[in-house]
Short mmCIF file of C-alpha atoms and ligand atoms in Angstrom, two decimals:
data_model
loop_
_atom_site.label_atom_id
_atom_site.label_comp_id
_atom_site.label_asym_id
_atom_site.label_seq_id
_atom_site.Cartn_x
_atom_site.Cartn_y
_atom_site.Cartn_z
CA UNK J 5 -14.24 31.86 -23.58
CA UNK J 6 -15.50 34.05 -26.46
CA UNK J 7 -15.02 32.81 -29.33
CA UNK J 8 -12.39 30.05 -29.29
CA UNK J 9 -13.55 26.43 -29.08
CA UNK J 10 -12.67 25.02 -25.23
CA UNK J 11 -10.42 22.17 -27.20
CA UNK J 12 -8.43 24.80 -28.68
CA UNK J 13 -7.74 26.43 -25.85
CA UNK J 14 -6.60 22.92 -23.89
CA UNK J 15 -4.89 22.24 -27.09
CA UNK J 16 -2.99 25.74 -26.70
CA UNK J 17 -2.41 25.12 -23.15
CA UNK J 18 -1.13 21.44 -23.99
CA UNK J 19 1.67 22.92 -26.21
CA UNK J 20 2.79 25.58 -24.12
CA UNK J 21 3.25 22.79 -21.42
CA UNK J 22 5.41 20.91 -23.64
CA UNK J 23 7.72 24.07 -23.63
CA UNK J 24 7.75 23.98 -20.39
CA UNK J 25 8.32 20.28 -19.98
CA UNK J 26 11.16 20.87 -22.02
CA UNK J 27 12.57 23.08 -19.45
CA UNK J 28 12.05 21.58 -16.40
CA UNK J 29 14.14 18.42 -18.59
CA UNK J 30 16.90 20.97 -18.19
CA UNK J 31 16.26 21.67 -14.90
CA UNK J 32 16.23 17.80 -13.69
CA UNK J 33 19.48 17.13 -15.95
CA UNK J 34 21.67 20.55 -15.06
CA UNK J 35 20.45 21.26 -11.08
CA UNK J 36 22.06 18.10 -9.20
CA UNK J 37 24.84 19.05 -11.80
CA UNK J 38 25.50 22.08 -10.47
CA UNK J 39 25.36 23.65 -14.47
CA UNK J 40 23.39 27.02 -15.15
CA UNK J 41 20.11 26.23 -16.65
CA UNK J 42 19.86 29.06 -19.20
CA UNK J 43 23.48 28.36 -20.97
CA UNK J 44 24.39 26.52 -22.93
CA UNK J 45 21.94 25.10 -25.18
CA UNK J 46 21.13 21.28 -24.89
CA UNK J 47 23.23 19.30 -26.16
CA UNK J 48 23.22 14.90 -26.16
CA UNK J 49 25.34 14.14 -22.73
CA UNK J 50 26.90 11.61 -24.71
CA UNK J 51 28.80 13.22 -27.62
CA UNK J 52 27.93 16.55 -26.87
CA UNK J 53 26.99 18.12 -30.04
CA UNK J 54 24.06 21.06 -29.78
CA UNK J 55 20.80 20.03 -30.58
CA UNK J 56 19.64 22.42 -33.14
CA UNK J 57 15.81 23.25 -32.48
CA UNK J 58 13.93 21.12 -34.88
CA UNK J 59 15.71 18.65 -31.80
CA UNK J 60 13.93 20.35 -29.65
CA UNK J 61 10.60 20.21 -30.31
CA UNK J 62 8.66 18.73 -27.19
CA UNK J 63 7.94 14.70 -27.41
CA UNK J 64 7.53 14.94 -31.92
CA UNK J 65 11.49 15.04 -32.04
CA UNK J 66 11.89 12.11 -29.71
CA UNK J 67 9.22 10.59 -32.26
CA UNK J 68 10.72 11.47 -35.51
CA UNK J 69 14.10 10.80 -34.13
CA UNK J 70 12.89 7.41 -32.96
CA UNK J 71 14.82 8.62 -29.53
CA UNK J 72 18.41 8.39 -30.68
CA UNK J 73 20.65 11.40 -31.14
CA UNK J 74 21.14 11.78 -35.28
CA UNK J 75 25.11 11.63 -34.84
CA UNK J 76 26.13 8.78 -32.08
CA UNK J 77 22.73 7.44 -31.88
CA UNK J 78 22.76 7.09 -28.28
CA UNK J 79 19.83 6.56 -26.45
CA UNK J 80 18.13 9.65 -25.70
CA UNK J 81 16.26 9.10 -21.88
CA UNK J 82 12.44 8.38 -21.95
CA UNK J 83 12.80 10.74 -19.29
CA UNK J 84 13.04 13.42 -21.51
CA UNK J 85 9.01 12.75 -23.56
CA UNK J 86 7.77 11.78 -20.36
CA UNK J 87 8.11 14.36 -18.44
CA UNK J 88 7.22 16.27 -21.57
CA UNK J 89 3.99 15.16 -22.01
CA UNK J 90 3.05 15.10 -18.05
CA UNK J 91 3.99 18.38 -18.16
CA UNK J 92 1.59 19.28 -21.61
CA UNK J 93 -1.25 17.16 -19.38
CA UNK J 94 -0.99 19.01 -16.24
CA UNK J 95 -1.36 22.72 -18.56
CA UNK J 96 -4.43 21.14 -20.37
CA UNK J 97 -6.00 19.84 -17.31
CA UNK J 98 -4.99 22.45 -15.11
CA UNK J 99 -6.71 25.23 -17.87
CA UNK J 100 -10.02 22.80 -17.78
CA UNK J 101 -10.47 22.74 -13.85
CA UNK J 102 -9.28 26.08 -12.61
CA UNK J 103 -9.66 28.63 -15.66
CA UNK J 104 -8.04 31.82 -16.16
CA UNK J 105 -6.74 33.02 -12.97
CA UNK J 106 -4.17 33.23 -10.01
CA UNK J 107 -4.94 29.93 -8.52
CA UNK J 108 -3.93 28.39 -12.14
CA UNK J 109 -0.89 30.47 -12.11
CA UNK J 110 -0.18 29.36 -8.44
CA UNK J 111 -0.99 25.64 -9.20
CA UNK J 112 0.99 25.22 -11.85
CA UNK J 113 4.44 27.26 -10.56
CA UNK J 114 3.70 24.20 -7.51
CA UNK J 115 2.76 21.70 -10.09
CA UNK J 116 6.25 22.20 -12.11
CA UNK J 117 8.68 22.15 -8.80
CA UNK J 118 6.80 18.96 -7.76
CA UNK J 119 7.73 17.53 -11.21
CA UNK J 120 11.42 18.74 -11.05
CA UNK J 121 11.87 17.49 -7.02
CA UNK J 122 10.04 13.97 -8.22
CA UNK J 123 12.66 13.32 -11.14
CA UNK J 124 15.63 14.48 -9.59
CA UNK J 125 14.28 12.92 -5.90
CA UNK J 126 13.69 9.31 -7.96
CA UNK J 127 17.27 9.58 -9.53
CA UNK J 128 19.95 11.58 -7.27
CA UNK J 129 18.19 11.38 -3.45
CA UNK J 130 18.65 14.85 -3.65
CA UNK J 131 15.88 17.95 -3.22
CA UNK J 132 17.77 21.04 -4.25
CA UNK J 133 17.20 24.08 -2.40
CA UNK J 134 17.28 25.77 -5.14
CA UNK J 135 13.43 24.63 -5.74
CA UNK J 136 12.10 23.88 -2.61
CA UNK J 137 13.08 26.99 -0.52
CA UNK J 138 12.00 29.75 -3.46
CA UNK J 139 9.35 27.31 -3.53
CA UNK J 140 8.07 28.21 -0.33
CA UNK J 141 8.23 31.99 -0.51
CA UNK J 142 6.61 32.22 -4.05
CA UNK J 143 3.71 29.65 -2.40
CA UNK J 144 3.23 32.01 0.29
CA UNK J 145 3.37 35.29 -1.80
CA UNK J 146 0.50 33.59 -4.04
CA UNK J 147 -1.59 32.99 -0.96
CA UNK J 148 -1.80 36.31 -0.41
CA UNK J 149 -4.44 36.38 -3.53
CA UNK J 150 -5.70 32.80 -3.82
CA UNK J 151 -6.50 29.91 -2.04
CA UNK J 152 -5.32 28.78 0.74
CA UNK J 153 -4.88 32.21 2.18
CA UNK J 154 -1.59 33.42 3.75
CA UNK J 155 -3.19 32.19 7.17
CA UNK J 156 -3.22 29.12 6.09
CA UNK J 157 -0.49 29.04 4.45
CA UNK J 158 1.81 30.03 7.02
CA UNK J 159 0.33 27.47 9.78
CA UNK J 160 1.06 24.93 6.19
CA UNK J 161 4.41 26.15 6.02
CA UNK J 162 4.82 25.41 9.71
CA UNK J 163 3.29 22.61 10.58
CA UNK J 164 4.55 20.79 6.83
CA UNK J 165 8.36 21.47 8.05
CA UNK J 166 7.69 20.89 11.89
CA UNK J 167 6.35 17.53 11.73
CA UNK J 168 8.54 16.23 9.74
CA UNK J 169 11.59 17.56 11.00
CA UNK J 170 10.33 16.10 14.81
CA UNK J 171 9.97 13.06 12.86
CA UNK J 172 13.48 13.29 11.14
CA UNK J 173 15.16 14.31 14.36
CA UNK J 174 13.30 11.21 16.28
CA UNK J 175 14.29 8.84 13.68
CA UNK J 176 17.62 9.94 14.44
CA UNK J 177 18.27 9.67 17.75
CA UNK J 178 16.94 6.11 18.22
CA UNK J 179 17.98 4.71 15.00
CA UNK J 180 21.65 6.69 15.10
CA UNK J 181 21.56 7.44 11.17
CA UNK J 182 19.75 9.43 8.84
CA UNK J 183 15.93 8.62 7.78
CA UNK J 184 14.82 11.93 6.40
CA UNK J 185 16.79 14.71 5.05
CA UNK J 186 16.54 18.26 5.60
CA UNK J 187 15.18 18.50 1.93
CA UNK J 188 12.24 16.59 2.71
CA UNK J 189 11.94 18.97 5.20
CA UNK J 190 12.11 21.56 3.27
CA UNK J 191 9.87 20.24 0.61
CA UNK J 192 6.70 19.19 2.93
CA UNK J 193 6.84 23.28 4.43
CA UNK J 194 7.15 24.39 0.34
CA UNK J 195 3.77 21.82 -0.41
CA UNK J 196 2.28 23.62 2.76
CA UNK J 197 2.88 27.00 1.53
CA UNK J 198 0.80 26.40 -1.84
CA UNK J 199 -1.15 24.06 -0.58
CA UNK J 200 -2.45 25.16 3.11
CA UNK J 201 -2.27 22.80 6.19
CA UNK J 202 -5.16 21.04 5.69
CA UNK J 203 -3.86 19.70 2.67
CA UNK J 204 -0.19 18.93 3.05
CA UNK J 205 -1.58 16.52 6.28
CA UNK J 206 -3.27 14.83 3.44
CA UNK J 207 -0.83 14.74 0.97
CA UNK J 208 1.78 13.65 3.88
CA UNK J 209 -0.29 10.80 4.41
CA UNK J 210 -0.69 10.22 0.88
CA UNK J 211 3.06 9.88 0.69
CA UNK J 212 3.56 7.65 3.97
CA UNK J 213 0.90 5.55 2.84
CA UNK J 214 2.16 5.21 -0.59
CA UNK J 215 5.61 4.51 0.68
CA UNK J 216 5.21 1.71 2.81
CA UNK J 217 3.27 -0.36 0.51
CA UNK J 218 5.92 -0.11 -2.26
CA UNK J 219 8.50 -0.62 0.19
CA UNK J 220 6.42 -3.78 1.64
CA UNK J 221 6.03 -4.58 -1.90
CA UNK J 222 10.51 -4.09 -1.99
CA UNK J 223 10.70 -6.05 0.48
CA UNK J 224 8.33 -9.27 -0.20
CA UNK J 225 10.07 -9.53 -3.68
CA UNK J 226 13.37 -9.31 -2.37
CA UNK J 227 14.28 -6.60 -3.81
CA UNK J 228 14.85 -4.30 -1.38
CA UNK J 229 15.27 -4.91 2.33
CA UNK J 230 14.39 -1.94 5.15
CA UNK J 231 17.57 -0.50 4.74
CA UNK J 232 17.56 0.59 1.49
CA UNK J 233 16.11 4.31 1.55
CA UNK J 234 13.27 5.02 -1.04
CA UNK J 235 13.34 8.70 -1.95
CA UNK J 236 10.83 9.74 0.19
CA UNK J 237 10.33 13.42 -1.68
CA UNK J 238 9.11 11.01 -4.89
CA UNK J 239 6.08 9.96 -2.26
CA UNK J 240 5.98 13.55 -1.22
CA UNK J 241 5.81 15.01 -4.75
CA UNK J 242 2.72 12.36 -5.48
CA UNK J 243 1.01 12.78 -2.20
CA UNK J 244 1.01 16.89 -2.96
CA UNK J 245 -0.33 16.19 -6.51
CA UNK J 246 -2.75 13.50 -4.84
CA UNK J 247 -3.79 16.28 -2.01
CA UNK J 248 -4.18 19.21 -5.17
CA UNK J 249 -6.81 16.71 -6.82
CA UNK J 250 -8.93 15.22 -4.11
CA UNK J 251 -7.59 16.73 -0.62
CA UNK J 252 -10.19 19.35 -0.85
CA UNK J 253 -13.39 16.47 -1.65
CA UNK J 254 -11.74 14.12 0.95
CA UNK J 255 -11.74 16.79 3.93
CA UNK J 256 -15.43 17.53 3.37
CA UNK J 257 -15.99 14.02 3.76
CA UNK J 258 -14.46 13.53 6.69
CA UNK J 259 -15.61 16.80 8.50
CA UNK J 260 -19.13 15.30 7.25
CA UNK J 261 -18.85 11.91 7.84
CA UNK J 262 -17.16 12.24 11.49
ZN1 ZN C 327 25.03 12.25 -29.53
#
């Protein structure tokens, strides 16, 4: 860009991604809580007291506060930088690769619901439709000016929820219980709207591939057996941020290759 150095501008990015970060914190703490995310301000869950907003600075407060609220000095969650800084490294990196545009704007709207269904997915089992169905609509309203197209799109939205509710729905009936929720359902159309068919088959194998070999891994330490259900929109929300990255480079190679 004119003017300003590129490492101030991923530097600008990176910041306004920590305020963001610090959002979707809010977001993965309030949603499975059924609490507004706008009001009130955030307070520490374990004596309650508002933070005032040198407390909420992204990742430097958990720093200077060494990650203990000033007035119990509980714990405050690693969750909380984490996702913070994830968040600042997704704007940066996001800025570098696409540039100005609609398909940043449309990457990172996914990019942020993927983070909030991973944390909440990983902690609760739970994909709230509160994300995932707005999630497809907006994905399918961008695709009207960006990549993948709303063609695309649509047949992503389609196919991502059809498979795997056939798969949920088989599961079913011959195992008589419950493999995959609706909200995984929902999740894998939402990835297909932003994403475009092509891709979510990629990032659904991503996530069945990365599944069983941490639940093989479960289950040769012991520490798991095949009953106990891994949160299969955590695979999901890595497979789609897998797919994002290299989907588009890995389908060239195979349409090459084979
Ligand atoms: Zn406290």
């Amino acid at each position: 860009m004119d003017g300003i150095p590129s490492a101030v501008e991923r530097l600008i990015a990176a910041a306004f991604g920590g305020v963001v970060g610090s959002f979707l914190n809010v977001c993965i703490y309030r949603l499975p809580r059924h609490a507004s995310i706008v009001w009130p301000a955030s307070a520490c869950p374990q004596c309650g007291r508002s933070l005032s907003w040198y407390e909420n600075i992204p990742i430097l407060s958990f720093l200077a506060l060494r990650g203990r609220c000033r007035t119990c000095a509980n714990m405050i969650s690693w969750q909380y930088p984490i996702v913070e800084a994830l968040t600042a490294v997704m704007f940066a990196a996001a800025w570098w690769y696409y540039g100005p545009g609609v398909l940043l704007a449309s990457r990172l709207v996914f990019g942020c619901a993927l983070i909030v269904l991973f944390a909440i997915d990983l902690e609760h089992h739970l994909l709230p439709n509160v994300i995932t169905v707005p999630g497809i609509v907006v994905g399918f309203a961008f695709s009207f000016f960006t990549e993948p197209g709303w063609q695309a799109s649509l047949v992503g939205i389609i196919v991502g929820g059809g498979v795997l509710f056939l798969i949920a729905e088989a599961y079913y009936r011959v195992r008589r219980e419950e493999g995959l929720g609706m909200g995984d359902v929902k999740m894998l159309a939402m990835i297909g709207a932003f994403l475009g068919w092509k891709q979510t088959l990629v990032a659904l194998m991503l996530a069945s591939v990365g599944g069983s070999v941490i639940g093989l891994l479960l289950i040769a330490t012991r520490r798991g057996d095949m009953k106990y259900a891994l949160p299969f929109g955590t695979f999901l929300a890595l497979g789609a941020a897998g797919a994002a990255a290299i989907g588009p480079a890995l389908i060239d190679w195979y349409v090459v290759r084979w």
